[in-house]
PDB file of C-alpha atoms in Angstrom:
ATOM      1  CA  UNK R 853      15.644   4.886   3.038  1.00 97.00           C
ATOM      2  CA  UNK R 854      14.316   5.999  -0.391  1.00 98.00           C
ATOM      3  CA  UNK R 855      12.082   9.734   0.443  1.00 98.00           C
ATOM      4  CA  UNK R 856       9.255   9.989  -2.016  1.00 98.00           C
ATOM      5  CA  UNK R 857       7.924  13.486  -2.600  1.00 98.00           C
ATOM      6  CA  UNK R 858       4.686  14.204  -4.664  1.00 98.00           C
ATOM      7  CA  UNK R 859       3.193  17.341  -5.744  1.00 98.00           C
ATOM      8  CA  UNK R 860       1.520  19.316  -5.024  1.00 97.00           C
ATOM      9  CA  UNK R 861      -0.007  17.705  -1.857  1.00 98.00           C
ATOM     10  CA  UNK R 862      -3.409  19.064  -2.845  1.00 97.00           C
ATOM     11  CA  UNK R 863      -5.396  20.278  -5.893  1.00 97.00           C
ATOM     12  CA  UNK R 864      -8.470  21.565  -7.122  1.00 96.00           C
ATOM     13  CA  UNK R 865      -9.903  20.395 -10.633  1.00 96.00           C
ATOM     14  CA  UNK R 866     -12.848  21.162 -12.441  1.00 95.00           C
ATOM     15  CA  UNK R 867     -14.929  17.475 -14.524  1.00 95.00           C
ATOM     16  CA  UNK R 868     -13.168  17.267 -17.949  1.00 95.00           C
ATOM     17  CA  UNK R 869     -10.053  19.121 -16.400  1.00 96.00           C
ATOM     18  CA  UNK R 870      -6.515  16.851 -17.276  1.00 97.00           C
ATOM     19  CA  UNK R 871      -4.411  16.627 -13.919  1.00 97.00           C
ATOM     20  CA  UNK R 872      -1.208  16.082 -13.389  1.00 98.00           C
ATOM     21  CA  UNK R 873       0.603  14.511 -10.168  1.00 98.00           C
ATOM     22  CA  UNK R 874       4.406  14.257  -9.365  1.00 98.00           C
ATOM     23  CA  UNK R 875       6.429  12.017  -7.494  1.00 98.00           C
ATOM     24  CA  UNK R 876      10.282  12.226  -7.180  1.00 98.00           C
ATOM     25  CA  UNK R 877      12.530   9.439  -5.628  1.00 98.00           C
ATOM     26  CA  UNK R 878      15.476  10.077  -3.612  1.00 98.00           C
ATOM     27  CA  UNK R 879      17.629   8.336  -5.888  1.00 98.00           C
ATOM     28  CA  UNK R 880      17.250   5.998  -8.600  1.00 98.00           C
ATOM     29  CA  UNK R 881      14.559   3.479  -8.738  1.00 98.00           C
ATOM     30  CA  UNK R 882      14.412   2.524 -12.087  1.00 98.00           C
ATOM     31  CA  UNK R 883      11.011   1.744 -13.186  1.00 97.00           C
ATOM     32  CA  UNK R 884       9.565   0.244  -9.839  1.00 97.00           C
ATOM     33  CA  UNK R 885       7.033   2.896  -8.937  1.00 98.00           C
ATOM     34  CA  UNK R 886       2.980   2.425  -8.417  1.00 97.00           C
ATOM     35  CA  UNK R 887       0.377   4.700  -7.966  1.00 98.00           C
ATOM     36  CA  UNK R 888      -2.536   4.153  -5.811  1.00 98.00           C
ATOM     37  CA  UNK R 889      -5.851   5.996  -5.402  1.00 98.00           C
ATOM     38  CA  UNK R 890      -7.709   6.115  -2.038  1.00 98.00           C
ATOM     39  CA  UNK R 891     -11.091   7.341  -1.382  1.00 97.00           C
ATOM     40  CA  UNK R 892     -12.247   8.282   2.237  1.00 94.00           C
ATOM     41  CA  UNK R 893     -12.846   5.738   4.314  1.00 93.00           C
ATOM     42  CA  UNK R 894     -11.724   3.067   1.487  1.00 96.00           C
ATOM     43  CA  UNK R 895      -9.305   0.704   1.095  1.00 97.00           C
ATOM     44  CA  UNK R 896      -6.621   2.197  -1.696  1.00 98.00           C
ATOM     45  CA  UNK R 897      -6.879   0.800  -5.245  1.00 98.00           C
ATOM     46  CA  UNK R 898      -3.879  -0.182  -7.429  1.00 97.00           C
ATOM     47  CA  UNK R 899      -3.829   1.935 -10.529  1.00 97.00           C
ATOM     48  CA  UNK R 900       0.155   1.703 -11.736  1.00 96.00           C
ATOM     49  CA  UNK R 901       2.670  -0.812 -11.449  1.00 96.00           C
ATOM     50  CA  UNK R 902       5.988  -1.198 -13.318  1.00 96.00           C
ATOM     51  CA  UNK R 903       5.757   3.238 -13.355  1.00 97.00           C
ATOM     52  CA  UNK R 904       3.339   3.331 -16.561  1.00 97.00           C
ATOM     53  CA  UNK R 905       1.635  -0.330 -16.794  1.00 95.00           C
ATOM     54  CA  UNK R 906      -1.880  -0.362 -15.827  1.00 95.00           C
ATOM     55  CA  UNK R 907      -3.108  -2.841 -13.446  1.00 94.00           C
ATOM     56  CA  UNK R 908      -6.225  -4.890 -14.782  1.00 91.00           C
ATOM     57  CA  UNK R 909      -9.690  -3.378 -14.880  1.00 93.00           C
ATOM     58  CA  UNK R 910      -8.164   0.246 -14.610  1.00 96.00           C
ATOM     59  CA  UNK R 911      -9.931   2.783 -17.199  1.00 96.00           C
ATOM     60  CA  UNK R 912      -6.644   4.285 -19.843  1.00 96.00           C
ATOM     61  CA  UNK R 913      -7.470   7.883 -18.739  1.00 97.00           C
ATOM     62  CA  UNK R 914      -5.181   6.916 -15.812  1.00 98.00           C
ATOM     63  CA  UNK R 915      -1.726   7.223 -17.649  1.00 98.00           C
ATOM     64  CA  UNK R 916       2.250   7.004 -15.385  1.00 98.00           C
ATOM     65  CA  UNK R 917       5.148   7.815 -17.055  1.00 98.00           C
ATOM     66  CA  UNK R 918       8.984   8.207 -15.727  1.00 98.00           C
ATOM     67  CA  UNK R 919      11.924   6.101 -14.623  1.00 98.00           C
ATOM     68  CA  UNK R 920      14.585   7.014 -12.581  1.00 98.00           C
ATOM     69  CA  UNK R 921      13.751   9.319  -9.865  1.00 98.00           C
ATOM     70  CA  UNK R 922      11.029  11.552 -11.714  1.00 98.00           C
ATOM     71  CA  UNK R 923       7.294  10.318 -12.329  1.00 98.00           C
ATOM     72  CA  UNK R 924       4.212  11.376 -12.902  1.00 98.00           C
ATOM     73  CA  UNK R 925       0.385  10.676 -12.922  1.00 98.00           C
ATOM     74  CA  UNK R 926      -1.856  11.845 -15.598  1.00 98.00           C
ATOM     75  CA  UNK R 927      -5.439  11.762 -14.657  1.00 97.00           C
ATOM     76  CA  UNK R 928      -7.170  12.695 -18.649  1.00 94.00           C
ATOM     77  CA  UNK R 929     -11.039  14.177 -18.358  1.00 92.00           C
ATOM     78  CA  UNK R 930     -11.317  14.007 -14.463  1.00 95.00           C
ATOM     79  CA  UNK R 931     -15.123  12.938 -13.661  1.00 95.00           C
ATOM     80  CA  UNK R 932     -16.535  12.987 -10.682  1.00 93.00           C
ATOM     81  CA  UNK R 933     -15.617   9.241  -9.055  1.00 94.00           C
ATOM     82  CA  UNK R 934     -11.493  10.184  -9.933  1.00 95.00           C
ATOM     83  CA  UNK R 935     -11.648  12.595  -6.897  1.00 93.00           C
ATOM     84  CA  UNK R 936      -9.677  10.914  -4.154  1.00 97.00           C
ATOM     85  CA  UNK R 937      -6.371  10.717  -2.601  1.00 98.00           C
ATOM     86  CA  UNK R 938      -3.356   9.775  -5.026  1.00 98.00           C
ATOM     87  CA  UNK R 939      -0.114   8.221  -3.296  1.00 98.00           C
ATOM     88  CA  UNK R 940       3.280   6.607  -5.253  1.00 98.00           C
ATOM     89  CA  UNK R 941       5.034   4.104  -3.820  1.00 98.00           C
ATOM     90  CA  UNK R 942       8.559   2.966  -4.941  1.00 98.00           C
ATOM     91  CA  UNK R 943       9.536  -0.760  -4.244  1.00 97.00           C
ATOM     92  CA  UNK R 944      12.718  -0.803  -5.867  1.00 97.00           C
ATOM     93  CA  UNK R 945      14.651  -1.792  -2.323  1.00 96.00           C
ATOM     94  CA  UNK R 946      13.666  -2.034   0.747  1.00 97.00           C
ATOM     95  CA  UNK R 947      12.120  -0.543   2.960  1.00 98.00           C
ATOM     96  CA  UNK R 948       8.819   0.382   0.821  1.00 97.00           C
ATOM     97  CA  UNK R 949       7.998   3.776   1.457  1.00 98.00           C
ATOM     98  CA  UNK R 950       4.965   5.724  -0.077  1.00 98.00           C
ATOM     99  CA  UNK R 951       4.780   9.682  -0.702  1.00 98.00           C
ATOM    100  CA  UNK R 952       2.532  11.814   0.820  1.00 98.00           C
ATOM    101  CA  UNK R 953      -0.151  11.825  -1.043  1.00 98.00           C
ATOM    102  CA  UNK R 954      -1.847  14.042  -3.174  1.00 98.00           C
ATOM    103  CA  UNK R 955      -5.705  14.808  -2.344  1.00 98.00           C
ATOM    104  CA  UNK R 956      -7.810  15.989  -5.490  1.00 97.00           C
ATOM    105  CA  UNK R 957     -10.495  18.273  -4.993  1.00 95.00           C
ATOM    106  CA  UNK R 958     -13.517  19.606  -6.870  1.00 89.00           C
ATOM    107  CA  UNK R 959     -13.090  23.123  -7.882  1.00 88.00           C
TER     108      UNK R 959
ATOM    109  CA  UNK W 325     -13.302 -12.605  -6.853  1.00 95.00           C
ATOM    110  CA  UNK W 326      -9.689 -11.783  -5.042  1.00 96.00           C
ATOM    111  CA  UNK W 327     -10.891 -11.165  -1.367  1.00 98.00           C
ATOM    112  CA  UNK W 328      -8.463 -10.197   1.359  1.00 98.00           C
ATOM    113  CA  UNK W 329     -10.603  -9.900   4.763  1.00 98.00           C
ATOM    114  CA  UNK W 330      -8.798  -8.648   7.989  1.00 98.00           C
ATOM    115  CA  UNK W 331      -9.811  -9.099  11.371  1.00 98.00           C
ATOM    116  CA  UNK W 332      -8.547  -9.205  14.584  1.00 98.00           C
ATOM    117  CA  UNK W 333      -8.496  -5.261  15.538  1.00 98.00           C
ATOM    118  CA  UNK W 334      -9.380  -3.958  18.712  1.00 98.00           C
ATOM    119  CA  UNK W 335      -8.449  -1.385  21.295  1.00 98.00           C
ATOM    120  CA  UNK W 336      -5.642  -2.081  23.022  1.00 98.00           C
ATOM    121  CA  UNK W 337      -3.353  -0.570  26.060  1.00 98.00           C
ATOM    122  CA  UNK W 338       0.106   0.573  25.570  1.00 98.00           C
ATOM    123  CA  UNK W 339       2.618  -1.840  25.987  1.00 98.00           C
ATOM    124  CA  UNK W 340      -0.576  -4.729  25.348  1.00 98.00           C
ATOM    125  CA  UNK W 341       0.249  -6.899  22.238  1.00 98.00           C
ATOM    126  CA  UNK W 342      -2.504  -8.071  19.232  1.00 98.00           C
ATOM    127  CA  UNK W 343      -2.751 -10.586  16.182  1.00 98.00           C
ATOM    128  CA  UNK W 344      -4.261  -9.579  12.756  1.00 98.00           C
ATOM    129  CA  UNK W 345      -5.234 -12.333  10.246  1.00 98.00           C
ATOM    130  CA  UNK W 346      -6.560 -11.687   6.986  1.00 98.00           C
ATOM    131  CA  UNK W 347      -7.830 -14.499   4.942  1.00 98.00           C
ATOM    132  CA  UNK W 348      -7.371 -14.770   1.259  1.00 98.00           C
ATOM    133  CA  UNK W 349      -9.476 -16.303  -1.306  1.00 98.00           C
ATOM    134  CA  UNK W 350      -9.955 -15.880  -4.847  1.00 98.00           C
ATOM    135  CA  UNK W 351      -6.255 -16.790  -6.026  1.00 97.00           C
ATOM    136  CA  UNK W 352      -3.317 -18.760  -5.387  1.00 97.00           C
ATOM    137  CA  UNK W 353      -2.363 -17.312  -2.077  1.00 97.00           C
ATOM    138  CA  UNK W 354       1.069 -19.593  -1.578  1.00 97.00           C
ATOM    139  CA  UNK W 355       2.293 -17.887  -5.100  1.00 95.00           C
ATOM    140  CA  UNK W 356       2.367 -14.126  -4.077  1.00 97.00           C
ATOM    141  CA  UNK W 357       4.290 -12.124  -1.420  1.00 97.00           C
ATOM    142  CA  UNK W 358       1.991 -10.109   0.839  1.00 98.00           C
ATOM    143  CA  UNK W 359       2.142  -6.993   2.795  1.00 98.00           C
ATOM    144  CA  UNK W 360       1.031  -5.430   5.657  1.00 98.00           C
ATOM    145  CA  UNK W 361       0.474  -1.129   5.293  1.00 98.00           C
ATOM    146  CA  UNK W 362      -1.220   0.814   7.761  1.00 98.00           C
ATOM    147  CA  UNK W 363      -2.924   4.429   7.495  1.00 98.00           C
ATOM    148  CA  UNK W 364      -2.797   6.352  11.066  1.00 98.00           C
ATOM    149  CA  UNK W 365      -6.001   8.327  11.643  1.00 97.00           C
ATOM    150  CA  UNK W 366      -5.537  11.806   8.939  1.00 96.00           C
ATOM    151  CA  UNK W 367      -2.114  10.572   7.930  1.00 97.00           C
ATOM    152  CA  UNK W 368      -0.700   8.602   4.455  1.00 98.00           C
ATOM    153  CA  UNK W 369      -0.100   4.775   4.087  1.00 98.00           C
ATOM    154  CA  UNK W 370       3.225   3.641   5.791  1.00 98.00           C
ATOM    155  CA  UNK W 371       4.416   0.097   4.710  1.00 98.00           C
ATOM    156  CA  UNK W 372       4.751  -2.230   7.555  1.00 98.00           C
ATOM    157  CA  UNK W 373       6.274  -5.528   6.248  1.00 98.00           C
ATOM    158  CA  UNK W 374       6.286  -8.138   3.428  1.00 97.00           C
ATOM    159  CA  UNK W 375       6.923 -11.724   3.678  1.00 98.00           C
ATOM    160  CA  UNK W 376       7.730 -13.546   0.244  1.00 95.00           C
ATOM    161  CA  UNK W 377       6.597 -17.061  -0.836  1.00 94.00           C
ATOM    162  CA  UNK W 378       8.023 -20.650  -0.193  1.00 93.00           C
ATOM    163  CA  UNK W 379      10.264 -19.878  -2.880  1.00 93.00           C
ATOM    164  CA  UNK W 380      11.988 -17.309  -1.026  1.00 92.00           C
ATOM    165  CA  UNK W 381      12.008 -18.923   2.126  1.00 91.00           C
ATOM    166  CA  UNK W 382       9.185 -17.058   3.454  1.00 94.00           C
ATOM    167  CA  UNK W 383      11.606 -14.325   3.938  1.00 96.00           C
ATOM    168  CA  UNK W 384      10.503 -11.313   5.886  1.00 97.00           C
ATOM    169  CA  UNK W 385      11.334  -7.598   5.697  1.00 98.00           C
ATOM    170  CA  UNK W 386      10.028  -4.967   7.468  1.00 98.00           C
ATOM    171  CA  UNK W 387       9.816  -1.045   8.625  1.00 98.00           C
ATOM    172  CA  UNK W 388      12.310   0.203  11.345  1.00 98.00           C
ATOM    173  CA  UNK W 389       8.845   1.496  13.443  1.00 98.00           C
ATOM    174  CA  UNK W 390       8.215  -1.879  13.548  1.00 98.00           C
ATOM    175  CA  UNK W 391      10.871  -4.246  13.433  1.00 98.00           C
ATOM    176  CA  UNK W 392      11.686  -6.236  16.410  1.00 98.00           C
ATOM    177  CA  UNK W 393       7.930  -5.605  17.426  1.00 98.00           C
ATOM    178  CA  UNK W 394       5.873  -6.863  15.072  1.00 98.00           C
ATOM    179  CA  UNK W 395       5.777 -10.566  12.952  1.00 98.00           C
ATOM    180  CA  UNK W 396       4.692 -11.280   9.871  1.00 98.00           C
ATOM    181  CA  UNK W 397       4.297 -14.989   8.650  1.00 97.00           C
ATOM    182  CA  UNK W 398       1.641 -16.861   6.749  1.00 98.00           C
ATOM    183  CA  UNK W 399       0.148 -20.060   6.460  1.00 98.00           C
ATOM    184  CA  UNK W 400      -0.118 -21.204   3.070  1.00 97.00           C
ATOM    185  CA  UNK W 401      -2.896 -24.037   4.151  1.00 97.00           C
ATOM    186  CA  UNK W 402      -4.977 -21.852   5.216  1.00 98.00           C
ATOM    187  CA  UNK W 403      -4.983 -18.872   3.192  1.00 98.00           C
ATOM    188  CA  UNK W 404      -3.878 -17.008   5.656  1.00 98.00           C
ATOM    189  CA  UNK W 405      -1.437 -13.797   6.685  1.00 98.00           C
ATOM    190  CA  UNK W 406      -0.600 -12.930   9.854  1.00 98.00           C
ATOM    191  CA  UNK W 407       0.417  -9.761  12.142  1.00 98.00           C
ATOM    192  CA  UNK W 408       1.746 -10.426  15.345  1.00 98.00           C
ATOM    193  CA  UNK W 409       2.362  -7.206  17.237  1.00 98.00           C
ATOM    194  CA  UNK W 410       3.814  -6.981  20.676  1.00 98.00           C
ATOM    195  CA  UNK W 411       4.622  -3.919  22.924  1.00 98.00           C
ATOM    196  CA  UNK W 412       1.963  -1.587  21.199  1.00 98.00           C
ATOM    197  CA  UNK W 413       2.935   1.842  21.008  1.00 98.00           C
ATOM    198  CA  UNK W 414      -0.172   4.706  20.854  1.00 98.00           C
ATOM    199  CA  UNK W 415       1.602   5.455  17.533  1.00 98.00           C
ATOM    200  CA  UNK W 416       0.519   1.965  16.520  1.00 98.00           C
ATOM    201  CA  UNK W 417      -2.822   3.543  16.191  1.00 98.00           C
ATOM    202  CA  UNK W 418      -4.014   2.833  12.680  1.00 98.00           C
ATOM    203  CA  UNK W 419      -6.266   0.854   9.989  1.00 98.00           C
ATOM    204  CA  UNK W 420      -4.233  -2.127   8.839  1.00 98.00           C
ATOM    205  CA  UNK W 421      -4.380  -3.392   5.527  1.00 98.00           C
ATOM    206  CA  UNK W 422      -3.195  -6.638   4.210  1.00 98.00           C
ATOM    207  CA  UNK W 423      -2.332  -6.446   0.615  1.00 98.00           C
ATOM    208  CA  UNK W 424      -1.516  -8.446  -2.396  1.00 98.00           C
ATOM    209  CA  UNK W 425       2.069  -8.322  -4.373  1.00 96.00           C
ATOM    210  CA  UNK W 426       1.550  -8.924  -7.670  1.00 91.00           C
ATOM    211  CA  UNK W 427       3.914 -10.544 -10.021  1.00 81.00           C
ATOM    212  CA  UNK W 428       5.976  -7.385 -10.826  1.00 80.00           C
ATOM    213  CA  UNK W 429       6.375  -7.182  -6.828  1.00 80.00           C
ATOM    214  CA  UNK W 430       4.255  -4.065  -6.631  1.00 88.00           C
ATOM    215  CA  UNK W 431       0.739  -4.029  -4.681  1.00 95.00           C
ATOM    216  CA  UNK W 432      -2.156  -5.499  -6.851  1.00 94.00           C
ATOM    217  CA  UNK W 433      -4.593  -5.792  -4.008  1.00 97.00           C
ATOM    218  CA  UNK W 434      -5.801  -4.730  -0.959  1.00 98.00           C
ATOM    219  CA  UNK W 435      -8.131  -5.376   1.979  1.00 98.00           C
ATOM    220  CA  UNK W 436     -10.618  -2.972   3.344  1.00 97.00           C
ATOM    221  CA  UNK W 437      -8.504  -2.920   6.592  1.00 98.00           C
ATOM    222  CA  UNK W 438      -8.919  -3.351  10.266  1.00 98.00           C
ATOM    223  CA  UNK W 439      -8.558  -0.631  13.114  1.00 98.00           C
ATOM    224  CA  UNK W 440      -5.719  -1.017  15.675  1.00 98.00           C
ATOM    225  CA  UNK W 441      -6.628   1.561  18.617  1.00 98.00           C
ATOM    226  CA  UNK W 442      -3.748   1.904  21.649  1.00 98.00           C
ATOM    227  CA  UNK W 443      -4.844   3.647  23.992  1.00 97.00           C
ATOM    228  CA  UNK W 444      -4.604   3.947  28.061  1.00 95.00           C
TER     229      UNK W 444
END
């Protein structure tokens, strides 16, 4: 099975801050990587597909970039609804696996 | 509006078997793969299974936790996805989300989720 790692598994961010999140595949998964956000108690939301394509609706301070086995998640001027739980998911073979999330915190 | 609505969820006792639904409207349901993830109580999302479209044969894949457990199959007349699970472990224990595949075969979509409890 494909391990995905993020980091780091938590952070703390001021409004306005820029974050970055990190997600590394066990081996080579091209560009098939999405990120979703969770907030508690919510069902996640698609942000990412494709590594850096933006699913519909989704504002562009939400930017993905990578291919291969290293990726990341740019959140640009966090504001107070962007605080949640952020989780990668590769489905370039199966099975799908997730990482382990990354919780953003206010600072 | 895409709507995926789950039910079926309950408390159940080891060993005790259950069937999720979740009913799709809002799109083409017969033209999209759709998965089943689940979140245990504090924990991350863990992928439980996909089953394609008619295209594919309706062909099902799923996690090693679950396989020879759990069935996933759909009904393209009705809208509807299905999760059949049978001899529930306590580590079953989660909110179960049916989701949509989009075109690119990554998730597009997801339901709010219904809770699975196993417990004795």
């Amino acid at each position: 099975d494909i391990q995905m790692t993020q980091s780091p598994s938590s952070l703390s961010a001021s409004v306005g801050d820029r974050v970055t999140i990190t997600c590394r595949a066990s081996q080579d998964i091209t560009n098939y990587l999405a990120w979703f956000q969770q907030k508690p108690g919510k069902a996640p939301k698609s942000l990412i597909y494709a590594a850096s394509s933006l699913q519909s609706g989704v504002p562009s301070k939400f930017r993905g970039s990578g291919s291969g086995t290293d990726f990341i998640l740019t959140i640009s001027s966090l504001q107070p609804e962007d605080f949640a739980t952020y989780y990668c998911q590769q489905y370039y073979t199966y099975p799908v696996t997730f990482g382990g999330g990354t919780k953003v915190e206010i600072k | 509006e895409v709507q995926l609505v789950e039910s079926g969820g309950g408390l159940v006792q080891p060993g005790g078997s259950l069937r999720l639904s979740c009913a799709a409207s809002g799109f083409t349901f017969s033209d999209h793969y759709m998965d089943w993830v689940r979140q245990a109580p504090g924990k991350g999302l863990e992928w439980v299974g996909r089953t394609g479209d008619k295209a594919n044969a309706y062909t099902t894949e799923y996690a090693a936790s679950v396989k020879g457990r759990f069935t996933i199959w759909r009904d393209d007349s009705k809208n509807s996805l299905y999760l059949q699970m049978n001899s529930l472990k306590i580590e079953d224990t989660a909110v179960y989300h049916c989701a949509r595949v989009g075109s690119g075969y990554g998730v597009d979509f997801w339901g709010q989720g219904t809770v699975v409890t196993v417990s004795s």
